[in-house]
Each structure stands twice: as C-alpha cells, then as structure tokens.
Amino acid sequence: MTAGAAVETVRVELANRSYDIIIGEGLLAHAGDYLAAVLTRPRVVIVTDKNVAGLHLATLRASLDRAGIATDAIIVPPGEGSKNFSQLEDLLDQLLTLRVERRDTIVALGGGVVGDLAGFAAAILRRGVDFIQMPTTLLAQVDSSVGGKTAVNASQGKNLIGAFYQPRLVLADISALASLPERELRAGYGEVVKYGLIDDFEFFEWLEDHGGELLSGDGAALRHAIAVSCRSKAAIVARDERESGDRALLNLGHTFAHALEVEGGYDGSLLHGEAVAVGLCMAFALSTALGLCSSQETDRVRRHLLAMGLPVGIEQINLPELTAATMVHHMLQDKKVIDGRLTFVLARGIGRTFIQKDVSEAAVKRMLAATAAVPAHE
Ligand code: GLY
C-alpha cells in the first residue's frame, strides 16, 4: 500500500465477516489501493454529506478513478436530523434509481450520521449489499464506524430502528481530522475516554498525560488513541457482536446521553460526544451514590473531561426544562431496558465497569437531583 506515514491495522474477528480497520494519514488519497482488494466488482456509490463532500469527495473519487473503480455520489444534509426514516427512504430511492446491485458496494464517507444511515440502507437494500466505512470524525473513527451497528432515530429515542450489519472494511484517515471543527474533535474525545474508563486504566492515565496533544491534532497521539480504542472495541465486538452481554459495556454513559439528546431534539445544539461526556460523569456519580465507586475516582473522571473542555453536568448544556422525571422517562426507551427495568453500566473504579440490571428509578432520580442540578419534581 502506498500511504506515506505509518499505518496501523486492527482486525475485527467475526469468522467469515471479519474485516480490517486501517488507521493512518492520507488514506483517502490512496483509497483505491485499499478498496481494490475487497470489492466484489469495481463499482461503488459514495454516501456523504454536504460538508464532507466539499472537503474530501474529490480526493476520494480521484483515487478510486485511478484504481479503475467507477463511482456515483449521493449527498445527504449534514447533522443528526438526517438520521430519520424519511431521509432513509430518500437515500434508498436514490440507490435504487442508480440501480445499485448486490455486488456493488456502498461507501459511507463522513461522521456517525452518514455511517449509521448509509450502513442501515446497505443492510436492507436488496436484503443487503456490501458497505465500507470511511469515517472522517474522531467519534466515528473510534466508535460508530466499527462493530456494525447501523440505525436511524425515532421520535421516541435514538437509534431505535436499525440492524447489526458489519462493513467489509473501515478506512480511518487521520488527516481528515485536521478539517474537523474543534468542537467536534473535542466531542469525539468523549468516546475515546470511554475506553479507558471501561477496562483500561493505563489508557486513561495515558489520556490524562497526552489528551491535550491529541486535541491539538498531533498525528502520533491521534493514531495511538484511535488504534487503542478500535482494538478495545474490536475485542468486545468479537466476543459479543449482537450485544447479549459484554458489548453493553460500550454503552457506558450512553443511557444518560441518549436521554439528553432526545431532550435536545437532535438539532445540533448538543453533540453526541458532549452528551456522552455528561453521561460518563453521571454513570460514575450513580456508581458513587450506590456505594460502588469512590468519590475521588468520580472526581478524577470529571476533572479530566473538564480539562479537555467537555461538559460534565446539566448546568453546562442548554436544557433548562429538563427534570429527573423526564430523564427517566426517556431512559425507559433504552435498548438495555429489561421488563421495564433500567439497566446501567456502572463502575467500581476507573477501568472497572460492569453491567447492573434492575437499577431503581428512585436511586437514579436522587443522583440526578443531587449531582446534576436537575430538578427532581415532575
Ligand atoms: N457504540 C456502542 C456499540 O457499538 O456497541
């Protein structure tokens, strides 16, 4: 392969659906070389959004063209608001109009919204066509492009309509992060920290020392953090692809985060990674309130996220109407709810998380009222 700088490859082991995550700089400009090895026939349809198209579509198409791969492109509106049924229908309609066949491949070029939407379209179009993820945000490179979760949102909650559908390849071009708005890079960092908190204390310590370098765009720090995150996720997905057990650990902080996002109305005022940062703090605060985790460790998590410029509580995000009762109402739509009872990922310390079924709503409301400045009344 011809990309200049160092490249790391992480394998997701899923028997005959195994695939590589390739992480490095300048990969989009060499995408043709990587794709030629995995395509069934040399035709792809690139799904991207307007912003990403302006930055990277020409580079990608030129590279595919050089490799003899025919391309079409479909541009969807940017933002979480595009992850809905009507956008999905529109996308499927365009793919069918382009006569995408089963042996063609859909390429998702962009952040989590494009990846989830295009991935779900690939999962259901003609009962499944191949797809490749080319994530251009930090959040997508460390989380949403890996592991095969695809979905659109419903008014009742986030990602409630979707499918597990693995990509054939993930090409994570670190150079794309240079054009990412600083706020989005920071938001993606929330998902990076998550891996340290789940089961890798050493990585959390590394982030405490090097998080600033990563956020200032240092290529080596980014590559290391993305590779560690992807290795961690790949290992969990390999042992529990469809989330019947351990994979739920990857949702640390997400039950809270999704509730905040529903309340925010997916209008861009609260980014997913920002909601995750608040959610991580809430998961640790709940663990402390339940006597599982020391308050010092919970404070350490908050301190680090705060130092990295991320919100750590409701008071830092603009949701003035939010109550603890509304939070719990939203959380009861979570995919981890069993028999109407809340399940949370909790922590005994940094890097020591576990899944706790049947957490009492009263304890959650008390924690929210005590630590997050959310009024407890209805
Ligand atoms: N983002 C959580 C998962 O992929 O399981």
Short mmCIF file of C-alpha atoms and ligand atoms in Angstrom, two decimals:
data_model
loop_
_atom_site.label_atom_id
_atom_site.label_comp_id
_atom_site.label_asym_id
_atom_site.label_seq_id
_atom_site.Cartn_x
_atom_site.Cartn_y
_atom_site.Cartn_z
CA MET A 1 0.00 0.00 0.00
CA THR A 2 1.16 3.44 -0.80
CA ALA A 3 0.09 5.78 2.00
CA GLY A 4 3.17 7.64 3.20
CA ALA A 5 3.08 7.74 7.01
CA ALA A 6 2.72 4.86 9.46
CA VAL A 7 -0.45 2.83 9.22
CA GLU A 8 -1.97 0.63 11.95
CA THR A 9 -4.32 -2.23 11.18
CA VAL A 10 -6.81 -3.60 13.70
CA ARG A 11 -8.70 -6.78 12.81
CA VAL A 12 -12.30 -7.35 13.84
CA GLU A 13 -12.56 -11.14 14.11
CA LEU A 14 -16.04 -12.29 13.09
CA ALA A 15 -15.43 -15.55 11.19
CA ASN A 16 -16.32 -15.06 7.51
CA ARG A 17 -17.40 -11.45 8.21
CA SER A 18 -14.04 -10.40 9.67
CA TYR A 19 -12.60 -7.12 8.46
CA ASP A 20 -9.74 -4.68 8.93
CA ILE A 21 -9.79 -1.20 10.40
CA ILE A 22 -6.92 0.69 8.76
CA ILE A 23 -5.75 3.79 10.61
CA GLY A 24 -3.30 6.30 9.18
CA GLU A 25 -2.70 9.62 7.46
CA GLY A 26 -3.58 10.29 3.83
CA LEU A 27 -5.66 7.14 3.39
CA LEU A 28 -8.46 8.75 1.37
CA ALA A 29 -5.96 9.74 -1.28
CA HIS A 30 -4.94 6.08 -1.54
CA ALA A 31 -8.38 4.55 -1.02
CA GLY A 32 -8.37 2.92 -4.47
CA ASP A 33 -5.48 0.66 -3.44
CA TYR A 34 -7.27 -0.49 -0.30
CA LEU A 35 -10.68 -0.92 -1.92
CA ALA A 36 -9.44 -2.86 -4.93
CA ALA A 37 -8.56 -5.69 -2.53
CA VAL A 38 -12.07 -6.03 -1.06
CA LEU A 39 -14.60 -5.04 -3.76
CA THR A 40 -16.58 -7.79 -5.49
CA ARG A 41 -16.83 -5.63 -8.59
CA PRO A 42 -15.31 -2.21 -9.30
CA ARG A 43 -18.32 -0.03 -8.65
CA VAL A 44 -19.17 1.98 -5.52
CA VAL A 45 -21.76 4.55 -4.51
CA ILE A 46 -20.38 7.06 -2.03
CA VAL A 47 -22.85 8.42 0.52
CA THR A 48 -21.67 11.58 2.20
CA ASP A 49 -22.93 14.93 3.48
CA LYS A 50 -22.55 18.39 2.01
CA ASN A 51 -19.75 19.48 4.35
CA VAL A 52 -17.66 16.35 3.96
CA ALA A 53 -18.23 16.28 0.21
CA GLY A 54 -16.71 19.76 -0.08
CA LEU A 55 -13.62 18.64 1.80
CA HIS A 56 -12.92 15.06 0.73
CA LEU A 57 -15.14 13.77 -2.07
CA ALA A 58 -12.91 14.90 -4.97
CA THR A 59 -9.80 13.32 -3.35
CA LEU A 60 -11.62 10.03 -2.80
CA ARG A 61 -13.13 9.91 -6.28
CA ALA A 62 -9.80 10.69 -7.93
CA SER A 63 -8.14 7.86 -6.03
CA LEU A 64 -10.90 5.37 -6.92
CA ASP A 65 -10.82 6.54 -10.51
CA ARG A 66 -7.06 5.85 -10.70
CA ALA A 67 -7.76 2.30 -9.45
CA GLY A 68 -10.40 1.76 -12.16
CA ILE A 69 -13.33 1.87 -9.72
CA ALA A 70 -16.50 3.57 -11.02
CA THR A 71 -18.19 5.95 -8.57
CA ASP A 72 -21.50 7.70 -8.02
CA ALA A 73 -22.12 10.01 -5.09
CA ILE A 74 -25.22 10.78 -3.03
CA ILE A 75 -25.15 13.82 -0.76
CA VAL A 76 -27.38 13.94 2.33
CA PRO A 77 -27.93 17.01 4.54
CA PRO A 78 -25.43 17.20 7.44
CA GLY A 79 -26.41 16.70 11.09
CA GLU A 80 -28.20 14.27 13.39
CA GLY A 81 -31.55 15.46 11.94
CA SER A 82 -30.74 13.39 8.81
CA LYS A 83 -30.82 10.11 10.73
CA ASN A 84 -34.54 9.56 10.24
CA PHE A 85 -36.97 7.45 8.27
CA SER A 86 -37.73 9.99 5.56
CA GLN A 87 -34.02 10.54 4.85
CA LEU A 88 -33.52 6.77 4.78
CA GLU A 89 -36.38 6.38 2.28
CA ASP A 90 -34.94 9.14 0.13
CA LEU A 91 -31.49 7.51 0.21
CA LEU A 92 -32.89 4.07 -0.71
CA ASP A 93 -34.82 5.65 -3.54
CA GLN A 94 -31.65 7.25 -4.93
CA LEU A 95 -29.68 3.99 -4.57
CA LEU A 96 -32.36 2.07 -6.46
CA THR A 97 -32.53 4.77 -9.13
CA LEU A 98 -28.76 4.31 -9.59
CA ARG A 99 -29.53 0.58 -9.99
CA VAL A 100 -27.17 -0.44 -7.21
CA GLU A 101 -26.78 -4.19 -7.48
CA ARG A 102 -25.98 -6.76 -4.83
CA ARG A 103 -22.35 -6.99 -5.93
CA ASP A 104 -21.86 -3.22 -5.72
CA THR A 105 -20.57 -1.52 -2.59
CA ILE A 106 -21.86 1.48 -0.67
CA VAL A 107 -19.16 3.70 0.86
CA ALA A 108 -20.09 5.82 3.88
CA LEU A 109 -17.81 8.88 3.83
CA GLY A 110 -18.38 11.09 6.86
CA GLY A 111 -19.24 11.06 10.54
CA GLY A 112 -21.54 8.89 12.61
CA VAL A 113 -24.73 10.15 10.99
CA VAL A 114 -23.63 9.25 7.46
CA GLY A 115 -22.18 5.92 8.65
CA ASP A 116 -25.31 4.87 10.52
CA LEU A 117 -27.68 5.98 7.77
CA ALA A 118 -25.71 4.56 4.83
CA GLY A 119 -24.95 1.37 6.80
CA PHE A 120 -28.63 0.78 7.55
CA ALA A 121 -29.53 1.47 3.90
CA ALA A 122 -26.87 -1.09 2.85
CA ALA A 123 -28.29 -3.62 5.34
CA ILE A 124 -31.81 -3.51 3.87
CA LEU A 125 -31.26 -2.64 0.19
CA ARG A 126 -31.91 -5.79 -1.84
CA ARG A 127 -31.62 -7.61 1.54
CA GLY A 128 -28.02 -6.48 1.91
CA VAL A 129 -25.24 -5.00 -0.21
CA ASP A 130 -21.62 -4.62 0.90
CA PHE A 131 -20.55 -1.42 2.56
CA ILE A 132 -17.32 0.24 3.61
CA GLN A 133 -16.89 2.85 6.32
CA MET A 134 -14.62 5.86 5.73
CA PRO A 135 -15.11 7.81 8.97
CA THR A 136 -13.97 11.45 8.92
CA THR A 137 -14.70 12.41 12.53
CA LEU A 138 -12.91 11.26 15.68
CA LEU A 139 -16.19 9.96 17.08
CA ALA A 140 -16.82 7.82 14.03
CA GLN A 141 -13.20 6.61 13.85
CA VAL A 142 -13.17 5.33 17.44
CA ASP A 143 -16.74 4.12 17.75
CA SER A 144 -19.60 4.34 15.29
CA SER A 145 -17.81 3.06 12.17
CA VAL A 146 -16.65 -0.10 13.97
CA GLY A 147 -18.79 -3.02 15.03
CA GLY A 148 -21.71 -2.95 12.61
CA LYS A 149 -24.36 -1.01 14.49
CA THR A 150 -26.49 0.86 11.94
CA ALA A 151 -29.69 2.77 12.66
CA VAL A 152 -31.92 5.78 12.34
CA ASN A 153 -33.53 7.67 15.20
CA ALA A 154 -37.22 7.66 16.16
CA SER A 155 -39.05 10.48 17.92
CA GLN A 156 -39.16 8.12 20.93
CA GLY A 157 -35.38 7.78 21.09
CA LYS A 158 -32.02 7.45 19.45
CA ASN A 159 -31.03 4.53 17.20
CA LEU A 160 -34.26 2.65 17.89
CA ILE A 161 -34.70 1.39 14.31
CA GLY A 162 -31.70 -0.39 12.87
CA ALA A 163 -29.70 -3.54 12.25
CA PHE A 164 -26.37 -5.16 13.07
CA TYR A 165 -24.59 -5.13 9.72
CA GLN A 166 -20.80 -5.28 9.51
CA PRO A 167 -18.78 -3.27 6.98
CA ARG A 168 -16.21 -5.02 4.75
CA LEU A 169 -13.50 -2.50 5.66
CA VAL A 170 -13.01 0.62 7.77
CA LEU A 171 -10.58 3.24 6.45
CA ALA A 172 -9.88 5.81 9.17
CA ASP A 173 -7.91 8.68 7.64
CA ILE A 174 -6.42 10.73 10.47
CA SER A 175 -5.68 13.60 8.06
CA ALA A 176 -9.44 14.18 7.74
CA LEU A 177 -9.50 15.24 11.39
CA ALA A 178 -7.45 18.35 10.56
CA SER A 179 -10.50 19.91 8.91
CA LEU A 180 -12.89 18.92 11.70
CA PRO A 181 -14.32 21.83 13.73
CA GLU A 182 -12.57 21.91 17.12
CA ARG A 183 -15.86 21.35 18.94
CA GLU A 184 -16.43 18.10 17.04
CA LEU A 185 -12.91 16.83 17.73
CA ARG A 186 -13.46 17.53 21.43
CA ALA A 187 -16.85 15.79 21.35
CA GLY A 188 -15.25 12.69 19.80
CA TYR A 189 -12.77 12.69 22.66
CA GLY A 190 -15.67 11.78 24.97
CA GLU A 191 -15.85 8.38 23.24
CA VAL A 192 -12.07 7.93 23.44
CA VAL A 193 -12.08 8.46 27.23
CA LYS A 194 -14.87 5.88 27.46
CA TYR A 195 -12.44 3.07 26.52
CA GLY A 196 -10.10 3.99 29.37
CA LEU A 197 -12.99 4.08 31.79
CA ILE A 198 -14.47 0.74 30.68
CA ASP A 199 -11.49 -1.55 31.28
CA ASP A 200 -8.18 0.19 30.59
CA PHE A 201 -6.91 2.31 33.49
CA GLU A 202 -3.48 2.57 31.85
CA PHE A 203 -5.06 4.15 28.75
CA PHE A 204 -6.97 6.61 30.97
CA GLU A 205 -3.65 7.62 32.57
CA TRP A 206 -2.11 7.99 29.10
CA LEU A 207 -5.01 10.25 28.14
CA GLU A 208 -4.51 12.36 31.26
CA ASP A 209 -0.92 12.91 30.08
CA HIS A 210 -1.47 13.16 26.31
CA GLY A 211 -5.12 14.20 25.76
CA GLY A 212 -4.03 17.80 25.11
CA GLU A 213 -1.62 16.70 22.34
CA LEU A 214 -4.34 14.62 20.76
CA LEU A 215 -6.79 17.54 20.75
CA SER A 216 -4.17 19.83 19.26
CA GLY A 217 -4.00 17.43 16.30
CA ASP A 218 -0.75 15.56 16.99
CA GLY A 219 -0.77 12.72 14.43
CA ALA A 220 1.10 10.16 16.53
CA ALA A 221 -1.11 10.78 19.60
CA LEU A 222 -4.24 10.52 17.45
CA ARG A 223 -3.10 7.32 15.77
CA HIS A 224 -2.25 5.72 19.11
CA ALA A 225 -5.55 6.71 20.74
CA ILE A 226 -7.63 5.64 17.74
CA ALA A 227 -5.82 2.30 17.49
CA VAL A 228 -6.19 1.58 21.24
CA SER A 229 -9.89 2.50 21.06
CA CYS A 230 -10.50 0.35 17.98
CA ARG A 231 -8.59 -2.62 19.46
CA SER A 232 -10.69 -2.38 22.58
CA LYS A 233 -13.93 -2.17 20.63
CA ALA A 234 -12.89 -4.94 18.20
CA ALA A 235 -12.19 -7.32 21.09
CA ILE A 236 -15.59 -6.67 22.68
CA VAL A 237 -17.46 -6.94 19.36
CA ALA A 238 -15.64 -10.20 18.53
CA ARG A 239 -16.94 -11.83 21.71
CA ASP A 240 -20.44 -10.32 21.71
CA GLU A 241 -21.41 -8.99 18.28
CA ARG A 242 -25.16 -8.64 18.97
CA GLU A 243 -24.95 -7.25 22.47
CA SER A 244 -26.27 -10.11 24.51
CA GLY A 245 -23.64 -9.44 27.18
CA ASP A 246 -20.34 -7.58 27.31
CA ARG A 247 -20.98 -5.31 24.33
CA ALA A 248 -23.34 -3.29 26.51
CA LEU A 249 -20.19 -2.04 28.30
CA LEU A 250 -19.59 0.12 25.24
CA ASN A 251 -22.74 1.97 26.24
CA LEU A 252 -21.09 3.37 29.37
CA GLY A 253 -22.71 6.78 29.90
CA HIS A 254 -24.95 6.33 26.86
CA THR A 255 -28.27 5.69 28.63
CA PHE A 256 -27.95 9.16 30.14
CA ALA A 257 -26.50 10.62 26.94
CA HIS A 258 -29.32 9.37 24.72
CA ALA A 259 -31.91 10.82 27.12
CA LEU A 260 -30.14 14.19 26.95
CA GLU A 261 -30.05 14.01 23.17
CA VAL A 262 -33.76 13.23 22.84
CA GLU A 263 -34.47 16.18 25.10
CA GLY A 264 -32.14 18.34 22.97
CA GLY A 265 -34.18 17.43 19.87
CA TYR A 266 -31.19 16.38 17.68
CA ASP A 267 -30.86 19.99 16.49
CA GLY A 268 -27.06 20.23 16.72
CA SER A 269 -27.06 22.23 19.96
CA LEU A 270 -25.79 19.17 21.86
CA LEU A 271 -23.34 16.90 20.07
CA HIS A 272 -23.42 13.16 20.77
CA GLY A 273 -19.91 13.16 22.24
CA GLU A 274 -20.79 16.08 24.54
CA ALA A 275 -23.85 14.19 25.77
CA VAL A 276 -21.59 11.14 26.29
CA ALA A 277 -19.16 13.21 28.40
CA VAL A 278 -22.01 14.29 30.69
CA GLY A 279 -23.35 10.71 30.65
CA LEU A 280 -19.95 9.28 31.69
CA CYS A 281 -19.93 11.62 34.69
CA MET A 282 -23.49 10.61 35.57
CA ALA A 283 -22.63 6.89 35.32
CA PHE A 284 -19.74 7.41 37.74
CA ALA A 285 -21.85 9.64 40.01
CA LEU A 286 -24.53 6.94 40.12
CA SER A 287 -21.86 4.34 40.93
CA THR A 288 -20.64 6.51 43.79
CA ALA A 289 -24.21 7.15 45.02
CA LEU A 290 -24.76 3.37 45.09
CA GLY A 291 -21.60 2.91 47.16
CA LEU A 292 -19.70 1.15 44.35
CA CYS A 293 -17.01 3.66 43.42
CA SER A 294 -15.06 6.19 45.50
CA SER A 295 -15.95 9.86 45.06
CA GLN A 296 -12.24 10.53 44.38
CA GLU A 297 -12.37 8.39 41.22
CA THR A 298 -15.60 10.03 40.08
CA ASP A 299 -14.00 13.45 40.63
CA ARG A 300 -10.94 12.34 38.65
CA VAL A 301 -13.13 11.44 35.66
CA ARG A 302 -14.92 14.83 35.85
CA ARG A 303 -11.61 16.70 36.21
CA HIS A 304 -10.13 15.11 33.13
CA LEU A 305 -13.19 15.69 30.93
CA LEU A 306 -13.43 19.26 32.17
CA ALA A 307 -9.73 19.85 31.47
CA MET A 308 -10.33 18.65 27.92
CA GLY A 309 -13.09 21.24 27.50
CA LEU A 310 -16.04 18.86 27.66
CA PRO A 311 -19.28 19.43 29.59
CA VAL A 312 -19.60 17.34 32.75
CA GLY A 313 -23.08 18.28 34.03
CA ILE A 314 -26.51 19.50 33.02
CA GLU A 315 -25.59 23.02 34.06
CA GLN A 316 -23.11 23.17 31.17
CA ILE A 317 -25.55 22.20 28.45
CA ASN A 318 -28.57 24.18 27.48
CA LEU A 319 -31.55 22.07 28.60
CA PRO A 320 -33.34 24.36 31.09
CA GLU A 321 -36.64 22.41 31.06
CA LEU A 322 -35.07 19.05 31.91
CA THR A 323 -36.28 17.26 35.04
CA ALA A 324 -35.13 13.98 36.60
CA ALA A 325 -38.56 12.50 35.79
CA THR A 326 -38.19 13.41 32.10
CA MET A 327 -34.70 11.91 32.05
CA VAL A 328 -36.02 8.64 33.47
CA HIS A 329 -38.96 8.69 31.04
CA HIS A 330 -36.52 8.94 28.10
CA MET A 331 -34.21 6.32 29.62
CA LEU A 332 -37.02 3.77 29.76
CA GLN A 333 -36.81 3.63 25.92
CA ASP A 334 -33.20 2.45 26.21
CA LYS A 335 -32.43 -0.81 24.38
CA LYS A 336 -30.98 -2.26 27.60
CA VAL A 337 -34.32 -1.98 29.45
CA ILE A 338 -35.47 -5.47 30.55
CA ASP A 339 -39.10 -6.00 31.65
CA GLY A 340 -39.43 -2.24 32.01
CA ARG A 341 -36.46 -2.06 34.43
CA LEU A 342 -33.40 0.11 33.87
CA THR A 343 -30.00 -1.48 33.19
CA PHE A 344 -26.86 0.63 33.57
CA VAL A 345 -23.15 0.25 33.01
CA LEU A 346 -21.68 1.10 36.42
CA ALA A 347 -18.13 1.31 37.76
CA ARG A 348 -16.20 0.04 40.75
CA GLY A 349 -13.45 2.41 39.69
CA ILE A 350 -11.75 3.77 36.58
CA GLY A 351 -11.29 0.82 34.20
CA ARG A 352 -13.56 -1.43 36.29
CA THR A 353 -17.04 -1.31 34.79
CA PHE A 354 -19.82 -3.89 34.81
CA ILE A 355 -23.45 -4.25 33.77
CA GLN A 356 -26.05 -3.80 36.51
CA LYS A 357 -29.62 -4.88 35.83
CA ASP A 358 -32.66 -3.60 37.68
CA VAL A 359 -31.33 -0.27 38.97
CA SER A 360 -34.02 1.55 40.93
CA GLU A 361 -35.54 4.62 39.31
CA ALA A 362 -35.57 6.34 42.70
CA ALA A 363 -31.78 5.97 43.04
CA VAL A 364 -31.28 7.42 39.57
CA LYS A 365 -33.58 10.36 40.29
CA ARG A 366 -31.81 11.01 43.60
CA MET A 367 -28.42 11.01 41.90
CA LEU A 368 -29.65 13.35 39.16
CA ALA A 369 -31.11 15.76 41.67
CA ALA A 370 -28.04 15.66 43.91
CA THR A 371 -25.23 15.85 41.39
CA ALA A 372 -26.52 17.23 38.15
CA ALA A 373 -28.69 20.18 39.18
CA VAL A 374 -31.72 18.59 37.52
CA PRO A 375 -34.93 19.40 39.43
CA ALA A 376 -36.35 16.16 40.88
CA HIS A 377 -40.01 17.26 40.59
CA GLU A 378 -42.28 16.11 37.75
N1 GLY B 1 -21.45 2.35 20.28
C1 GLY B 1 -21.64 1.18 21.04
C2 GLY B 1 -21.53 -0.08 20.26
O1 GLY B 1 -21.13 -0.05 19.11
O2 GLY B 1 -21.83 -1.13 20.76
#
